[in-house]
Short mmCIF file of C-alpha atoms in Angstrom, two decimals:
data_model
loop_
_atom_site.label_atom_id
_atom_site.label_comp_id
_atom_site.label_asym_id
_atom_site.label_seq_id
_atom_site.Cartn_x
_atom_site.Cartn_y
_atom_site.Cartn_z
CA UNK A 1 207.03 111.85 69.96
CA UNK A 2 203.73 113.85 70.69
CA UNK A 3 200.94 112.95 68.60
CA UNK A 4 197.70 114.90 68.97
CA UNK A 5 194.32 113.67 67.97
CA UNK A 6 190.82 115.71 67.54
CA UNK A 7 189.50 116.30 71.02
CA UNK A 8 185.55 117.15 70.07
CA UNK A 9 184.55 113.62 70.90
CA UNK A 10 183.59 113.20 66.71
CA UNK A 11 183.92 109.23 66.42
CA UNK A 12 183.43 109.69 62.64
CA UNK A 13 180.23 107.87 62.41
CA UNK A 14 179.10 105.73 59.16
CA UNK A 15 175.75 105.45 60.06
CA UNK A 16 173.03 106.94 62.22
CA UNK A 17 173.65 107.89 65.78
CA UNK A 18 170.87 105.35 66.34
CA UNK A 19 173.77 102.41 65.93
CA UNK A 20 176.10 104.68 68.85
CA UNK A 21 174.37 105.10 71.89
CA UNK A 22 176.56 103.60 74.14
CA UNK A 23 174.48 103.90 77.41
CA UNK A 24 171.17 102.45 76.29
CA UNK A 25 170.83 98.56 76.45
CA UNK A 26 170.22 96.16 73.59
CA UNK A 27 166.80 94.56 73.62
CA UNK A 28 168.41 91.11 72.38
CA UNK A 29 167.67 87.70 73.31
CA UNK A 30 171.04 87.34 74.88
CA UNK A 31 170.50 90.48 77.11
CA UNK A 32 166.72 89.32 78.16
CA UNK A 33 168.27 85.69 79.15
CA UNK A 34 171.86 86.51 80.84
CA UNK A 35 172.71 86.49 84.07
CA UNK A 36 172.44 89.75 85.66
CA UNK A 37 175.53 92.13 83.99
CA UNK A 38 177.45 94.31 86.07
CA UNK A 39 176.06 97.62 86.74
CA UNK A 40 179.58 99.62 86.22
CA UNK A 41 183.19 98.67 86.46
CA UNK A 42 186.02 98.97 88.31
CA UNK A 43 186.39 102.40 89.79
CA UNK A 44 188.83 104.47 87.50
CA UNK A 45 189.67 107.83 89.32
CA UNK A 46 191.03 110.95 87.89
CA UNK A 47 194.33 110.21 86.86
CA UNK A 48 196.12 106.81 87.34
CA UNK A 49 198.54 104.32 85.16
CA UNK A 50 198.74 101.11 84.12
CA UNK A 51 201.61 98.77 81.85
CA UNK A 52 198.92 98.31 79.25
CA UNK A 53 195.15 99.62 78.10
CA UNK A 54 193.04 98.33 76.37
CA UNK A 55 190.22 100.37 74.31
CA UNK A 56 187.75 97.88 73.71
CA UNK A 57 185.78 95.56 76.33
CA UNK A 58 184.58 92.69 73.93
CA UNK A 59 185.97 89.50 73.26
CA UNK A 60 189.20 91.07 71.63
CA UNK A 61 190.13 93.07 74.73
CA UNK A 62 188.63 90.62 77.56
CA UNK A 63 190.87 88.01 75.75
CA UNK A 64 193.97 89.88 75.66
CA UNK A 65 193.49 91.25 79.22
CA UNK A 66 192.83 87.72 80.37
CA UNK A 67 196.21 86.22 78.97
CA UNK A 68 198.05 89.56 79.54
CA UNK A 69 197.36 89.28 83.47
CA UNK A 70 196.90 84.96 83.86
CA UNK A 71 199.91 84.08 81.96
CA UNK A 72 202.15 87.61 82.63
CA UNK A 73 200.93 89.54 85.84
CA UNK A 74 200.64 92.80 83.75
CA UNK A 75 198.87 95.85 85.31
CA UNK A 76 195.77 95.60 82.67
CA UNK A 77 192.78 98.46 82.31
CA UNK A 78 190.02 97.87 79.79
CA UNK A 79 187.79 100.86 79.04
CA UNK A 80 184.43 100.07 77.06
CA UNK A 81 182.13 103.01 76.19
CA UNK A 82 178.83 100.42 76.71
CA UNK A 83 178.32 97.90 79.72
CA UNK A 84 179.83 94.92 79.08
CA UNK A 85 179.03 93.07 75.87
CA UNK A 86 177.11 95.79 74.74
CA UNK A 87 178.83 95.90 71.27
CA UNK A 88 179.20 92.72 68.59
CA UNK A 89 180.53 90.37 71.34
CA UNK A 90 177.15 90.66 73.25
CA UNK A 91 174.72 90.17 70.33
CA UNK A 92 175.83 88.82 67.74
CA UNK A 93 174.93 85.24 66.72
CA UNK A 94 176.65 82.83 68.93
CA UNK A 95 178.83 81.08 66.10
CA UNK A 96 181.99 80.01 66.73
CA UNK A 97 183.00 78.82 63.30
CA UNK A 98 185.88 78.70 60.76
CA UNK A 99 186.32 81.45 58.83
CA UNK A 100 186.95 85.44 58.93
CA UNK A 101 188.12 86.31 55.51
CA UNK A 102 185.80 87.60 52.64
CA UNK A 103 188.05 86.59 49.86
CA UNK A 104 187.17 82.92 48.39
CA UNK A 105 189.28 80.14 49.09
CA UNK A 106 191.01 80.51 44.98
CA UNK A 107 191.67 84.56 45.91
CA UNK A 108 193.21 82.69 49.30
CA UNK A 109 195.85 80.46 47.43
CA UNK A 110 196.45 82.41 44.79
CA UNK A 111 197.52 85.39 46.83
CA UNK A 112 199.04 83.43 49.87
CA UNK A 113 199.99 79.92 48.25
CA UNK A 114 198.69 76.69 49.47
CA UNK A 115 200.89 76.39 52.74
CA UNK A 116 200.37 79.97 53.64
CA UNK A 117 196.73 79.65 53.51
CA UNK A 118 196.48 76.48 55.08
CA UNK A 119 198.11 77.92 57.94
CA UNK A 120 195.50 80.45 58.39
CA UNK A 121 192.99 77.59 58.42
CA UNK A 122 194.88 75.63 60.87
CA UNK A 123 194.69 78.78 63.09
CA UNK A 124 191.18 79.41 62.72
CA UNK A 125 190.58 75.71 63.82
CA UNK A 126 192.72 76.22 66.84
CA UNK A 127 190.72 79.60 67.54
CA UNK A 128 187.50 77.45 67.61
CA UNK A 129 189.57 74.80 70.29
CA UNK A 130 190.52 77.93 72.23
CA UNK A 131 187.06 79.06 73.18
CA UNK A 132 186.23 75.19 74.14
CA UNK A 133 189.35 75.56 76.43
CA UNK A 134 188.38 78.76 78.28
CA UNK A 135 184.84 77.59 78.53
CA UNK A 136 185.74 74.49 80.07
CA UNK A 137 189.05 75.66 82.06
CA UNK A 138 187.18 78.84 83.59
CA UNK A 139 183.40 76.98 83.98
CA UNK A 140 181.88 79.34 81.98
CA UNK A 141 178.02 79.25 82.08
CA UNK A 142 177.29 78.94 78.54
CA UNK A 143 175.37 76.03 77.05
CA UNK A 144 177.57 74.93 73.82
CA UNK A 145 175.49 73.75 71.40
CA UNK A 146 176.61 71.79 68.06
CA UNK A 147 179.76 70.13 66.46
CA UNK A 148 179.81 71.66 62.59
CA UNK A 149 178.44 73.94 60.33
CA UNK A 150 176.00 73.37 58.36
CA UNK A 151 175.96 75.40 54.67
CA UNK A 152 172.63 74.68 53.25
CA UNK A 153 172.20 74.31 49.32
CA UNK A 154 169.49 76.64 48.20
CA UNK A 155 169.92 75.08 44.47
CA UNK A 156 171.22 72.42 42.80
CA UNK A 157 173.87 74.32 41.21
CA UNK A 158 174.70 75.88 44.50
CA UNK A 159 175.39 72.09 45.66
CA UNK A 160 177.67 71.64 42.95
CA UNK A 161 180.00 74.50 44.05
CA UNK A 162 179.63 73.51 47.72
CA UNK A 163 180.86 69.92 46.76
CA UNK A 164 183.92 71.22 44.91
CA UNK A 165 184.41 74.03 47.85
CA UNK A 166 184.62 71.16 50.63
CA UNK A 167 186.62 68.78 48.19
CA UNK A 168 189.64 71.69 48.23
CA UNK A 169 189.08 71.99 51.89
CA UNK A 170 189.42 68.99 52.69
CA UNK A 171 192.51 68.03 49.74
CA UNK A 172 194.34 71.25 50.28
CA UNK A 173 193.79 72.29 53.79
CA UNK A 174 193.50 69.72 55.86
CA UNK A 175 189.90 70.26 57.09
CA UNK A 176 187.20 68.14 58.26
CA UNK A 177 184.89 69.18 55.48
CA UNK A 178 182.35 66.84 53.85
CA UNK A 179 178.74 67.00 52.30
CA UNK A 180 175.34 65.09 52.44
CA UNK A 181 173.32 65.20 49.47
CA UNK A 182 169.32 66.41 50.08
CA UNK A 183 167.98 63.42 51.25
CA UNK A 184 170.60 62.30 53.87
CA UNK A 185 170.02 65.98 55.33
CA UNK A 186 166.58 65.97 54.88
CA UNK A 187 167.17 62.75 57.29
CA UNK A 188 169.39 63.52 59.79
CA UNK A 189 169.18 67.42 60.29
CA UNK A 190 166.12 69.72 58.77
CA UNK A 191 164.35 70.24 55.68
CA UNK A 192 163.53 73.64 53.98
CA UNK A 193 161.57 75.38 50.62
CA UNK A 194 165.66 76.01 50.23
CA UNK A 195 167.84 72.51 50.86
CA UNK A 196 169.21 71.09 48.13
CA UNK A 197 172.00 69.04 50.09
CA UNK A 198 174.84 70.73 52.48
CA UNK A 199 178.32 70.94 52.96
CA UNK A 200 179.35 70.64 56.94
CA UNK A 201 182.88 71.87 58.16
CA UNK A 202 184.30 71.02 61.50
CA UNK A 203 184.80 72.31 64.26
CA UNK A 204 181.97 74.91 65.09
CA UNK A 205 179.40 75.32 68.04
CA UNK A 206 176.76 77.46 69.08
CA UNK A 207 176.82 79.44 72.39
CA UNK A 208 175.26 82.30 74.03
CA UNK A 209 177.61 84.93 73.25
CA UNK A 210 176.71 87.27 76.05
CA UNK A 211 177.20 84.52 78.63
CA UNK A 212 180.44 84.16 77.22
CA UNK A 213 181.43 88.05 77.37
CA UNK A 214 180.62 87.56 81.06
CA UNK A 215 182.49 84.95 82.17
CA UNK A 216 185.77 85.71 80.29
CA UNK A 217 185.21 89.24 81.94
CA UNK A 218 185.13 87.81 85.26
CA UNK A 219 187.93 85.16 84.00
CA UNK A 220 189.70 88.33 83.37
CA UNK A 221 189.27 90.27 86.55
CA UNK A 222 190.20 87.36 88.92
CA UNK A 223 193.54 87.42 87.28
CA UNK A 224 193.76 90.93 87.89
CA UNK A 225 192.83 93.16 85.14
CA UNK A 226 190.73 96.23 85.91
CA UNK A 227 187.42 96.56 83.63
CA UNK A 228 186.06 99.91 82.85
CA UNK A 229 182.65 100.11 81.59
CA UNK A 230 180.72 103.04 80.58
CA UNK A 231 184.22 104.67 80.23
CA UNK A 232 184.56 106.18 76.53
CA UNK A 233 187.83 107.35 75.15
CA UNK A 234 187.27 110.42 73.74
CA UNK A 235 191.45 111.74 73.48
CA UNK A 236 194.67 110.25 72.71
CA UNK A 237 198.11 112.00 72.81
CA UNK A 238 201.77 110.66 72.88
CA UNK A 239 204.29 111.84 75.14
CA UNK A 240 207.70 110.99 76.20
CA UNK A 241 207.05 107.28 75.78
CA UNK A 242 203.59 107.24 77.45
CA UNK A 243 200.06 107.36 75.92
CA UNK A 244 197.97 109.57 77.45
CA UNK A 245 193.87 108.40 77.62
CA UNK A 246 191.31 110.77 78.26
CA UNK A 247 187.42 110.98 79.10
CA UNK A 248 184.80 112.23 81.26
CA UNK A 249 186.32 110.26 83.84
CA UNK A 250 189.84 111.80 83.57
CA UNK A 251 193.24 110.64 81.93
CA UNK A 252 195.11 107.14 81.40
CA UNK A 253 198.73 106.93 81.79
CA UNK A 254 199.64 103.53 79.98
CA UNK A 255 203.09 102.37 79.17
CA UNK A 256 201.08 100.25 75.99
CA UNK A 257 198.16 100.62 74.38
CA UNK A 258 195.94 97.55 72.30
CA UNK A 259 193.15 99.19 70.16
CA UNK A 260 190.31 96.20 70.28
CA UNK A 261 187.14 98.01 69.28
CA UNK A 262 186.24 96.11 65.45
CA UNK A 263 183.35 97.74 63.79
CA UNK A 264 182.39 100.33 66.71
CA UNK A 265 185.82 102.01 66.29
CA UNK A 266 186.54 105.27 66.85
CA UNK A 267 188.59 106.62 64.09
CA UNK A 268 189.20 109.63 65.74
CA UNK A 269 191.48 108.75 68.23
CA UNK A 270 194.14 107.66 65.96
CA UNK A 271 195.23 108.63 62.27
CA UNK A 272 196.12 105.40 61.08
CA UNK A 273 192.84 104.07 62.01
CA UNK A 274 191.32 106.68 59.53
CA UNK A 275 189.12 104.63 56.90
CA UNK A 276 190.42 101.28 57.33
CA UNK A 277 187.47 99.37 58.81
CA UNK A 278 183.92 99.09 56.88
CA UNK A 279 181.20 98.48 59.44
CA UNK A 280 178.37 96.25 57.84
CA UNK A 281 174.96 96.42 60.02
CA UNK A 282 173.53 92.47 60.47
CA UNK A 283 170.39 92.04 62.36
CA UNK A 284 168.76 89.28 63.95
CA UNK A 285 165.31 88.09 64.92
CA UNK A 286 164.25 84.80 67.38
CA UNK A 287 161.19 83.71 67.26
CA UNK A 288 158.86 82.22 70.30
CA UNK A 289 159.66 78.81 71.69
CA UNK A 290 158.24 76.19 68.63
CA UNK A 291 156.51 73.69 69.36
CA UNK A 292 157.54 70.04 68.99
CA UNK A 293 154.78 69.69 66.16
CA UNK A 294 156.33 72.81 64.19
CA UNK A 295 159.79 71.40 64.60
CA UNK A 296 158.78 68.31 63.16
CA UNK A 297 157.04 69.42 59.93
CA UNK A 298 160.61 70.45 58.50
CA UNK A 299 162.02 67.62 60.46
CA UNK A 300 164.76 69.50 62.55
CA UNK A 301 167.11 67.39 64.70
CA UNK A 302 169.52 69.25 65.16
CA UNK A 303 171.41 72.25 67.30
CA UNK A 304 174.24 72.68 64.87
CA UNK A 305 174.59 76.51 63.92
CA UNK A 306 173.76 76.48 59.91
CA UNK A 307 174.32 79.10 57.26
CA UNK A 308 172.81 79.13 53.70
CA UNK A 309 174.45 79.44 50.52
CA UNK A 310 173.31 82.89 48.66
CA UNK A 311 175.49 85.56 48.54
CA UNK A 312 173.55 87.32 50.88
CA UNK A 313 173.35 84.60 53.29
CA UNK A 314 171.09 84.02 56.06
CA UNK A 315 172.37 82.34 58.87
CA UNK A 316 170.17 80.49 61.55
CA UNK A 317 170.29 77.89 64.57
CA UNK A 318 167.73 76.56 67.22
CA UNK A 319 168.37 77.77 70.39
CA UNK A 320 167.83 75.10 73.92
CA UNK A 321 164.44 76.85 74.49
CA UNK A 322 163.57 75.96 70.85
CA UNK A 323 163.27 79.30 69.48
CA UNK A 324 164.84 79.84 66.13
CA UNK A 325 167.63 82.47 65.52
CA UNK A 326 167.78 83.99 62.55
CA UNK A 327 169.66 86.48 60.71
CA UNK A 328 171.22 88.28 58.05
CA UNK A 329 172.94 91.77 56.47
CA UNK A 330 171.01 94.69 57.20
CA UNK A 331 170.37 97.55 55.47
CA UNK A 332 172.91 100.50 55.38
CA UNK A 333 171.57 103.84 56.74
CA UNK A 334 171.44 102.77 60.71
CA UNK A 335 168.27 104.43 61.66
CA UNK A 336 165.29 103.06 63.23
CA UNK A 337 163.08 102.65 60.02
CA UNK A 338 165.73 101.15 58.54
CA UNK A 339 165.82 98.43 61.13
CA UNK A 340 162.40 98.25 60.92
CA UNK A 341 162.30 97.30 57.19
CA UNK A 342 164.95 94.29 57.55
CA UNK A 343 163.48 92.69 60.48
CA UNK A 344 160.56 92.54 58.15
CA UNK A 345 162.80 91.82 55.40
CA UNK A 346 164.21 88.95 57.88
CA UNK A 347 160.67 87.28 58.79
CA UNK A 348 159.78 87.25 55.11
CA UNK A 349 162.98 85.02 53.97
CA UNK A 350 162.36 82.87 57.21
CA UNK A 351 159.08 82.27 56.00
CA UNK A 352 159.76 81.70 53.00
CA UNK A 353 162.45 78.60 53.62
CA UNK A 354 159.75 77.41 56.16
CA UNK A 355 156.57 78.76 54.90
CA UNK A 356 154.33 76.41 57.36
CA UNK A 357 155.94 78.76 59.98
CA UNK A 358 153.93 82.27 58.69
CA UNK A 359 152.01 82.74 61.95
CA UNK A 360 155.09 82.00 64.43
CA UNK A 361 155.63 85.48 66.26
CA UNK A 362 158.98 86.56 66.19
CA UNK A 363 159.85 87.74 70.37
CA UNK A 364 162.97 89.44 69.73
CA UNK A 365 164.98 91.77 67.27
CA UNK A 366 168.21 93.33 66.91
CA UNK A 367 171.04 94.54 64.81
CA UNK A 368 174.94 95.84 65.21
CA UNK A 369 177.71 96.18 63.39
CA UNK A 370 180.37 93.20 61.79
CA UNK A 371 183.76 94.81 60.91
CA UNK A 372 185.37 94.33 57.26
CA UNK A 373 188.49 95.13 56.16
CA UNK A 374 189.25 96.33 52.26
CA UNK A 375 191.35 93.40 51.84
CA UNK A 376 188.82 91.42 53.41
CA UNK A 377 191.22 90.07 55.97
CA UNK A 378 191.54 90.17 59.90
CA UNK A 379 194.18 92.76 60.82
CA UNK A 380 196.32 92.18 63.68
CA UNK A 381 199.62 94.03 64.53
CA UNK A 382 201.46 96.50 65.89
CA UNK A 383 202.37 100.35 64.50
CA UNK A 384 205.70 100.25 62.41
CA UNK A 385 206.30 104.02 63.51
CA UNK A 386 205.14 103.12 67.54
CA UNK A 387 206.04 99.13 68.54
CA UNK A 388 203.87 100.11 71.57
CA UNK A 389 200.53 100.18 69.79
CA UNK A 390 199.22 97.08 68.98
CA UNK A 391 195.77 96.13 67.69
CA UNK A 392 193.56 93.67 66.64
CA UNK A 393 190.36 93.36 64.49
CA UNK A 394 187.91 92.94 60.86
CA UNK A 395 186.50 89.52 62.00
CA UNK A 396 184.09 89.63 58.74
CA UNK A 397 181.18 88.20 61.19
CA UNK A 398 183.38 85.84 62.45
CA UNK A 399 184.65 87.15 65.43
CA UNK A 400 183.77 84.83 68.65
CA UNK A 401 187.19 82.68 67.93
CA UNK A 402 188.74 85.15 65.69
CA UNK A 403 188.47 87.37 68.03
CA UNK A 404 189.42 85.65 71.32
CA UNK A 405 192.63 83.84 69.22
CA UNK A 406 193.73 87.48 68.40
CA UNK A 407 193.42 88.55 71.84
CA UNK A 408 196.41 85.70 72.72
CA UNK A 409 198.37 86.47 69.90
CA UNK A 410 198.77 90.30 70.76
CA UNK A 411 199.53 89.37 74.41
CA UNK A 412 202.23 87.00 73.92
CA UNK A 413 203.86 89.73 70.84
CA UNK A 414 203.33 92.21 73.13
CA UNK A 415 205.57 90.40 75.87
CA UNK A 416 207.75 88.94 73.54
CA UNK A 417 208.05 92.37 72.27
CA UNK A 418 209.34 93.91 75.43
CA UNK A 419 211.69 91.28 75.91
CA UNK A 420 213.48 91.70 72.88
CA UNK A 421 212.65 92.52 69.45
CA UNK A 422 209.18 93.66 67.96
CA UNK A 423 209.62 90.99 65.07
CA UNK A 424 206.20 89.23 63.62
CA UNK A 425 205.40 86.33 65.70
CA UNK A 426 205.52 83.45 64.07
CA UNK A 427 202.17 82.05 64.97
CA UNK A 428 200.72 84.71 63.11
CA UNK A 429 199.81 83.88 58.94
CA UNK A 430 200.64 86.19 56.49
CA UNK A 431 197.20 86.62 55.86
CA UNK A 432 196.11 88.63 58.85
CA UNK A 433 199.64 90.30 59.72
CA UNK A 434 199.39 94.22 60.36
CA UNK A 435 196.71 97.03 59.13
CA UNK A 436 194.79 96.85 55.64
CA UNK A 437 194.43 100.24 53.85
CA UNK A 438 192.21 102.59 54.05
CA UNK A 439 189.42 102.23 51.82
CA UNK A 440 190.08 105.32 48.94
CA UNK A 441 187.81 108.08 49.90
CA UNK A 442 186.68 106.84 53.21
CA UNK A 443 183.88 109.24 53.41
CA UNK A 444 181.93 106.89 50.06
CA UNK A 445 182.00 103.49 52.13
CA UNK A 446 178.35 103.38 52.68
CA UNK A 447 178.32 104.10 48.76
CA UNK A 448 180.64 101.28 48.34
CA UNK A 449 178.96 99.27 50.60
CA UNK A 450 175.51 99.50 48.65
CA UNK A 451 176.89 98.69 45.32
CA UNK A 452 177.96 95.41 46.70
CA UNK A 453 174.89 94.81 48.20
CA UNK A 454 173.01 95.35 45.20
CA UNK A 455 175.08 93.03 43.14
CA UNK A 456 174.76 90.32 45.38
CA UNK A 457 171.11 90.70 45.37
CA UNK A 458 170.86 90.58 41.43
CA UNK A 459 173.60 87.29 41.49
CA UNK A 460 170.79 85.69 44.56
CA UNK A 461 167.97 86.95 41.73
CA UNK A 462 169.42 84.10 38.95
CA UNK A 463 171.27 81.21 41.44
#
């Protein structure tokens, strides 16, 4: 089979080339306070080959190199088009939480059924132990902050659904889900303009996500694999059983290839990638260090990662140096005034949950892109019409364990795959198994994107 792809380099960008340029650093938090990153990669010369490559140098790829070469002794290449971490796995919020799927937990069972879904759960909770276990197995530099989530009330009512939510968590799925009502959180964790009692869910912890990146890339390397930065894809053609990767820097021979890019993908390098992902922008902002008298006027004890309740959630933690992190969905046009008007955006709704807080400067702002699917689902497979292809993405801003559980699943299918048949594993739940459609008319997403937006904003206007 030859399959030819569109060789202008046109990645089919949603949003302005503002959210695209690869070679420029983020001016995150995580970026100002990591260790110093690699200034390029291995060296890739003109034309080499490898068993498998990997397009995609985030947690996805890192994670599937690292168990491809530790637990197989493949011949691994990972080509990024950014340093390392320089897309979502390098700046996003540092939660590694339960979750990844956009449809409510009554969507969940009545699609899947009870067992089905509580699978998925189960798997999400083991994604969550797997970080822990690569962390602590590799000594990862990463401070892990936190044992739960925290999902603030921001009305009465809104506690009312949250106590019914965690009830079916905890009755159906097996999950360590409770809730506190105001006062005991008010007590034991922070208080807020917004807190009308919480529901927690266990396991989740806060790390520095960039850290993280790093030392699973150098987890990775020791084992073997080859990392690429600064190494775009821009071609992809099929030939007598081999793929055939090409850039500035020359071609890739692989005998496999695992597409691991999430929201930054480049739809042009592969038909069936055509429409199916929906790139939502989220941006964050940290403030400067607060003091211990700030910190005490809403009472906050603790480092557990928190979200709120609206539908257009914030979500928020303290970080060691005391700063808070906060953030939220951005706006939908990419470009630099855009950015500019939801970091203000941002400020104002921190300020308003913690109004004594108005004249704290914020040090830091960013934004990227979180991945969605149209069935609002992770996808993770391999192509029907080419077993060799495998990929793995649409986190739905949950991608530190999604992401990194993925990256093991594809490496054992894609060994198991070799050695026999190309059969579903097992392991993975019916919920996340192979690619989503396209969204209809991929070319409206933005459009589609801004409707929901909008109605989200008028269902936050009356809850």
């Amino acid at each position: 089979m030859k399959f030819s792809t569109n060789h202008s380099g046109d990645v089919r960008q949603l949003y302005d080339k503002n959210m695209y340029q690869f070679e420029i650093p983020q001016s995150s938090y995580w970026e100002a306070t990591v260790d110093r990153l690699p200034s390029q990669g291995d060296e890739l010369r003109s034309t080499e080959c490898c068993d498998v490559a990997i397009i995609g140098g985030g947690y996805t790829g890192l994670s599937t190199a690292y168990h491809l070469t530790r637990d197989y002794g493949l011949d691994v290449r990972v080509l990024d088009a950014g340093h390392l971490g320089w897309g979502a796995s390098g700046r996003n919020g540092g939660f590694c939480g339960i979750g990844g799927s956009k449809l409510s937990l009554e969507q969940q069972l009545a699609r899947f059924g009870v067992d089905e879904t509580r699978r998925y759960y189960q798997s999400q909770v083991d994604a969550v132990n797997l970080v822990g276990e690569i962390i602590r197995g590799e000594s990862i530099d990463t401070v892990v902050q936190g044992s739960q989530e925290l999902e603030v009330a921001h009305s009465s009512s809104a506690f009312e659904s949250l106590r019914k939510h965690a009830e079916m968590q905890s009755s159906l799925l097996g999950l360590d889900s409770s809730v506190v009502s105001a006062e005991e959180f008010r007590q034991k964790y922070f208080d807020s303009t917004e807190q009308h009692g919480a529901a927690l869910l266990r396991p989740t912890f806060g790390l520095h996500p960039l850290q993280f990146v790093c030392g699973l890339a150098s987890a990775a390397r020791r084992n073997g694999a080859a990392l690429h930065f600064k190494s775009a894809v821009k071609s992809w053609h099929t030939e007598s059983n081999a793929h055939y990767l090409t850039g500035e820097w020359g071609t890739l021979k692989a005998d496999r290839v695992v597409m691991a890019t999430n929201g930054f993908m480049p739809e042009h390098l592969h038909r069936q990638f055509i429409g199916v992902t929906l790139p939502v922008i989220s941006a964050i902002i940290v403030t400067r260090p607060l003091t211990a008298g700030e910190l005490e006027a809403y009472r906050w004890s603790t480092e557990d990662p928190a979200i709120n309740s609206r539908k257009l959630f914030n979500y928020f933690r303290l970080l060691p140096d005391k700063r808070l992190l906060f953030g939220g969905r951005g706006h939908s046009t990419g470009t630099q005034s855009g950015a500019r008007r939801i970091f203000t955006a941002l400020r104002g709704q921190l300020i308003r949950q913690w109004p004594q807080w108005h004249d704290v400067d914020i040090d830091f702002q960013w934004h990227g892109l979180v991945c969605m699917t149209r069935r609002r689902t992770p996808c993770i497979g391999q192509f029907n019409d080419d077993p060799s292809v495998f990929f793995a993405f649409g986190y739905h801003g949950n991608g530190v364990n999604t992401a990194i559980w993925s990256g093991k699943q594809i490496a054992n299918w894609l060994v198991q795959s070799k050695r026999s048949d190309s059969a579903v594993p097992k392991s993975l739940p019916i919920m996340v198994q192979g690619l989503s459609d396209p969204f209809p008319l991929p070319g409206l997403r933005l459009k589609y994107l801004r409707t929901a937006i909008a109605w989200r904003r008028v269902v936050d206007c009356f809850n």
